[in-house]
Tab-separated table of C-alpha atoms in Angstrom:
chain	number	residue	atom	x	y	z
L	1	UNK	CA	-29.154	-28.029	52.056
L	2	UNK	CA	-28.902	-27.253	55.764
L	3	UNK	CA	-31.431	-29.156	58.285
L	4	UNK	CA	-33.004	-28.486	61.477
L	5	UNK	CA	-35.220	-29.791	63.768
L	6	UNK	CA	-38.466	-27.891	63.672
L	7	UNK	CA	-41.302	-28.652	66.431
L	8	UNK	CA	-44.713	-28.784	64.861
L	9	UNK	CA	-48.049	-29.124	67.306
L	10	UNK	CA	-51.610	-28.835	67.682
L	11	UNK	CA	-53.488	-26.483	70.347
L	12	UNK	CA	-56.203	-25.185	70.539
L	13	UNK	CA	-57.242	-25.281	67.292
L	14	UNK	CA	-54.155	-23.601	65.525
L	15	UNK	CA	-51.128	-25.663	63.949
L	16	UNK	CA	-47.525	-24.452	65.162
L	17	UNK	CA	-45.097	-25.048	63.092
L	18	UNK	CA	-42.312	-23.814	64.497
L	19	UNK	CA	-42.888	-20.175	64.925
L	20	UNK	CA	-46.299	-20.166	61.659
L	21	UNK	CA	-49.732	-20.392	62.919
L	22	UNK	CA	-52.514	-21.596	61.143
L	23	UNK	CA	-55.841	-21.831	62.286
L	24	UNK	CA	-57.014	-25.662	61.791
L	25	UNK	CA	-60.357	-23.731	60.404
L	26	UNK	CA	-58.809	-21.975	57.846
L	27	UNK	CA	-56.951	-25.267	56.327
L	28	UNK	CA	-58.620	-26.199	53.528
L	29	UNK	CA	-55.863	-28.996	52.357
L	30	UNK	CA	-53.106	-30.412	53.693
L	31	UNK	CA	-50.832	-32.666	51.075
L	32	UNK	CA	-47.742	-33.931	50.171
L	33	UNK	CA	-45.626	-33.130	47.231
L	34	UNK	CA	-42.311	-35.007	46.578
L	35	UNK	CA	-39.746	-33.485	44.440
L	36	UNK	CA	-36.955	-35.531	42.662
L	37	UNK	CA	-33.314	-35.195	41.647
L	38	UNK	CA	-32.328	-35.286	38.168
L	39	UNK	CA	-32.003	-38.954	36.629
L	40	UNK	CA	-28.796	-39.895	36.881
L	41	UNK	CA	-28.656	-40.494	33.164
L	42	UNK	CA	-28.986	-36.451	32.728
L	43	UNK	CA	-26.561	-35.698	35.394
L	44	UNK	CA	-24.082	-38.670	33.932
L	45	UNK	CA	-24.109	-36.602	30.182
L	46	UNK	CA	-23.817	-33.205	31.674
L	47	UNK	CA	-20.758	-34.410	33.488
L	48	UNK	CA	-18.941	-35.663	30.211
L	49	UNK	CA	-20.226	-32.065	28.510
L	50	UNK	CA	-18.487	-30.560	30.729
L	51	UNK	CA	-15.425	-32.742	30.905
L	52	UNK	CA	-15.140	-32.869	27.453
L	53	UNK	CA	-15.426	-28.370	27.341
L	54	UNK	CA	-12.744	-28.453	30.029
L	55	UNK	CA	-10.389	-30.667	27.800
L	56	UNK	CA	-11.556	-28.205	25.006
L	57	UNK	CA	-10.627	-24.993	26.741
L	58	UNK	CA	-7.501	-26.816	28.247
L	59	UNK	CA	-6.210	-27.727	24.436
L	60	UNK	CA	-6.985	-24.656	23.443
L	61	UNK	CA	-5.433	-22.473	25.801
L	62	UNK	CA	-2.702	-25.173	26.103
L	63	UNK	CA	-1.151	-24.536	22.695
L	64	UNK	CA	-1.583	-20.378	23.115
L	65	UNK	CA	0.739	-20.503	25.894
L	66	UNK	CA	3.713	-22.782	26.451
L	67	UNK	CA	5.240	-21.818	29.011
L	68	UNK	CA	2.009	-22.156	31.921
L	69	UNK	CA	1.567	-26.242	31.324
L	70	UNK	CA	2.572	-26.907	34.924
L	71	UNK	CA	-0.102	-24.571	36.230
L	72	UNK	CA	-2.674	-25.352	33.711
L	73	UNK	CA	-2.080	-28.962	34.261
L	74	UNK	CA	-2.694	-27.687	37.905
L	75	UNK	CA	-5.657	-25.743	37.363
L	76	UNK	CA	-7.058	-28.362	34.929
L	77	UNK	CA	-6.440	-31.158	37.804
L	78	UNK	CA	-8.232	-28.457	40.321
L	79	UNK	CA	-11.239	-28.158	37.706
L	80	UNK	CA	-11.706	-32.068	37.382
L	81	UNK	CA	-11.771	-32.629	40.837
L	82	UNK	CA	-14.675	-30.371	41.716
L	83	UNK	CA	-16.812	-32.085	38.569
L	84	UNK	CA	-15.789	-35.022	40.391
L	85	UNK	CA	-17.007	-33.571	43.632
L	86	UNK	CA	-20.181	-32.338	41.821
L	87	UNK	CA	-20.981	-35.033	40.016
L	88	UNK	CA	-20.771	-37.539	43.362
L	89	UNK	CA	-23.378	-35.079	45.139
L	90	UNK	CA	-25.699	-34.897	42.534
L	91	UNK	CA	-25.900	-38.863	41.893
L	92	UNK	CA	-26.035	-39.173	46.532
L	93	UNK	CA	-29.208	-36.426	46.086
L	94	UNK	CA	-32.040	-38.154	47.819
L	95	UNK	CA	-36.260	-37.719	47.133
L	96	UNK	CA	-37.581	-34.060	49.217
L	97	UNK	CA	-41.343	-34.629	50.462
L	98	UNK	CA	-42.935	-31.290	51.424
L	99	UNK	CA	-46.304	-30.895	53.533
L	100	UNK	CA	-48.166	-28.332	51.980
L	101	UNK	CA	-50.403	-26.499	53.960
L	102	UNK	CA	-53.615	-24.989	51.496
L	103	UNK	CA	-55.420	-22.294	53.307
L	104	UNK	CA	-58.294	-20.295	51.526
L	105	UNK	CA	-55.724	-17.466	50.193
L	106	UNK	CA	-52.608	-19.698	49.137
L	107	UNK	CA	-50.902	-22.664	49.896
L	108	UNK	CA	-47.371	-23.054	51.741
L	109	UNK	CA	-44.263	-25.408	52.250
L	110	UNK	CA	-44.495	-25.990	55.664
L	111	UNK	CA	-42.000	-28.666	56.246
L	112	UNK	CA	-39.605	-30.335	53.636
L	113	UNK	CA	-38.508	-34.000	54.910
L	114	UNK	CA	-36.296	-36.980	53.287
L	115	UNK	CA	-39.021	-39.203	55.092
L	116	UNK	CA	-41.850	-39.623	53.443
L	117	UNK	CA	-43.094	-40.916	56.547
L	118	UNK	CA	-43.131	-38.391	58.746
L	119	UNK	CA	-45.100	-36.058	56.004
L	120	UNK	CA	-47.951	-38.655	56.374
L	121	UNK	CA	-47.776	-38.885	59.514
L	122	UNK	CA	-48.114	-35.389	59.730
L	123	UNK	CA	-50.918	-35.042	57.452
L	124	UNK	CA	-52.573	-37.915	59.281
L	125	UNK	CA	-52.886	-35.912	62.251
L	126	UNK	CA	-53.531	-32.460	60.787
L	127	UNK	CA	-56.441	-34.265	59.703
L	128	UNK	CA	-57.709	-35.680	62.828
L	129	UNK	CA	-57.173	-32.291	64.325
L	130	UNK	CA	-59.593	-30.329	62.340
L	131	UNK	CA	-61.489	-33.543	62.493
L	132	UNK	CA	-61.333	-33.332	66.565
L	133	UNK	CA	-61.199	-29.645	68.372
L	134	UNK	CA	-60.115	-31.265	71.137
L	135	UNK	CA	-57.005	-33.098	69.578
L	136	UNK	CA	-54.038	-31.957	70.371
L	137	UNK	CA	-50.249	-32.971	68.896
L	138	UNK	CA	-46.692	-32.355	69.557
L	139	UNK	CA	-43.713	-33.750	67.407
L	140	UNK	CA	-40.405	-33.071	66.274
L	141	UNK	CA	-39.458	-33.068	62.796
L	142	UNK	CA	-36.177	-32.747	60.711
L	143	UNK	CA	-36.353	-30.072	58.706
L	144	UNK	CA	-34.659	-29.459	55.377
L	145	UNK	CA	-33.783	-26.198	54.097
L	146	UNK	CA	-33.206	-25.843	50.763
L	147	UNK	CA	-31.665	-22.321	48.728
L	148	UNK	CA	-31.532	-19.290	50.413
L	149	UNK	CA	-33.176	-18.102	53.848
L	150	UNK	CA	-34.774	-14.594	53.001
L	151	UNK	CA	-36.340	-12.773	55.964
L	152	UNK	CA	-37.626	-9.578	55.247
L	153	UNK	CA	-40.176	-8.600	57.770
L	154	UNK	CA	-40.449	-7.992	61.204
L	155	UNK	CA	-37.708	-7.141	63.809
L	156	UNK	CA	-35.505	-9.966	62.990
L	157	UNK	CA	-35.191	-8.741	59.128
L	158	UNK	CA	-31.726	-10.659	58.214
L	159	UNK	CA	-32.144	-9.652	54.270
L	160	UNK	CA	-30.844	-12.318	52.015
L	161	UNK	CA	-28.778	-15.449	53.701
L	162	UNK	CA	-27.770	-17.487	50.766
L	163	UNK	CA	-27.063	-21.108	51.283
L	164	UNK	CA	-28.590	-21.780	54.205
């Protein structure tokens, strides 16, 4: 999950954010959803599945050859470490709260945030703005990106960027 720091504003009657428009007449709803990690309980048993299959694989293939146990005990040591490493970064994952932006065609993700905060704040004042015509907004959010970036329109068409 990469972030960034997206600038999100009001003027004029359209909502920027960053380089989206939406016409504060068109908005029909503005929410937040909030997606959670796994329970750790889940995450804690597929660990020790897949422990216990790397043991499994490492017995098995352990008695077919011999000769390899420095490398498999290597390899095995390699393979524990990274579920280690996995299983550390899925129990540290945190709450995502997305502002969802409903128009009358469809609804869009328009900022993902570990604050739930700044979501309601944002709402607050989306809401004030079609509210007020004359209201007008600028603030900076941190921006979470999660999966990959897929652009596949306009002049800067950069295809598929996974992991960013």
């Amino acid at each position: 999950m990469a972030t960034s720091v997206i600038n999100v504003r009001v003027s004029r009657k359209v909502l920027w954010i960053s380089g989206d428009a939406y016409p504060l007449n068109n908005i029909a709803r503005a929410r937040q959803l909030v997606w959670w990690p796994p329970k750790r309980s889940r995450v804690i048993i597929r660990f020790v599945r897949k422990v216990l299959g790397l043991l499994a694989a490492a017995v098995l293939f352990g008695g077919l050859v011999h000769a390899a146990t420095g490398l498999l005990s290597l390899l095995l040591l390699g393979a524990f470490g990274y579920l280690v490493y996995r299983l550390v970064a899925q129990l540290r994952q945190k709450p995502l709260y997305r502002l969802v932006i409903e128009t009358s065609s469809s609804s869009h993700t328009a900022v993902v945030s570990y604050h739930s905060w700044q979501i309601e704040d944002l709402i607050q004042r989306i809401m004030e703005a079609i509210d007020n015509p004359l209201a007008e907004f600028a603030v900076q959010v941190e921006n979470v990106h999660v999966g990959d970036k897929i652009i596949q329109y306009g002049d800067h068409n950069t295809g598929k960027r996974v992991g960013l």
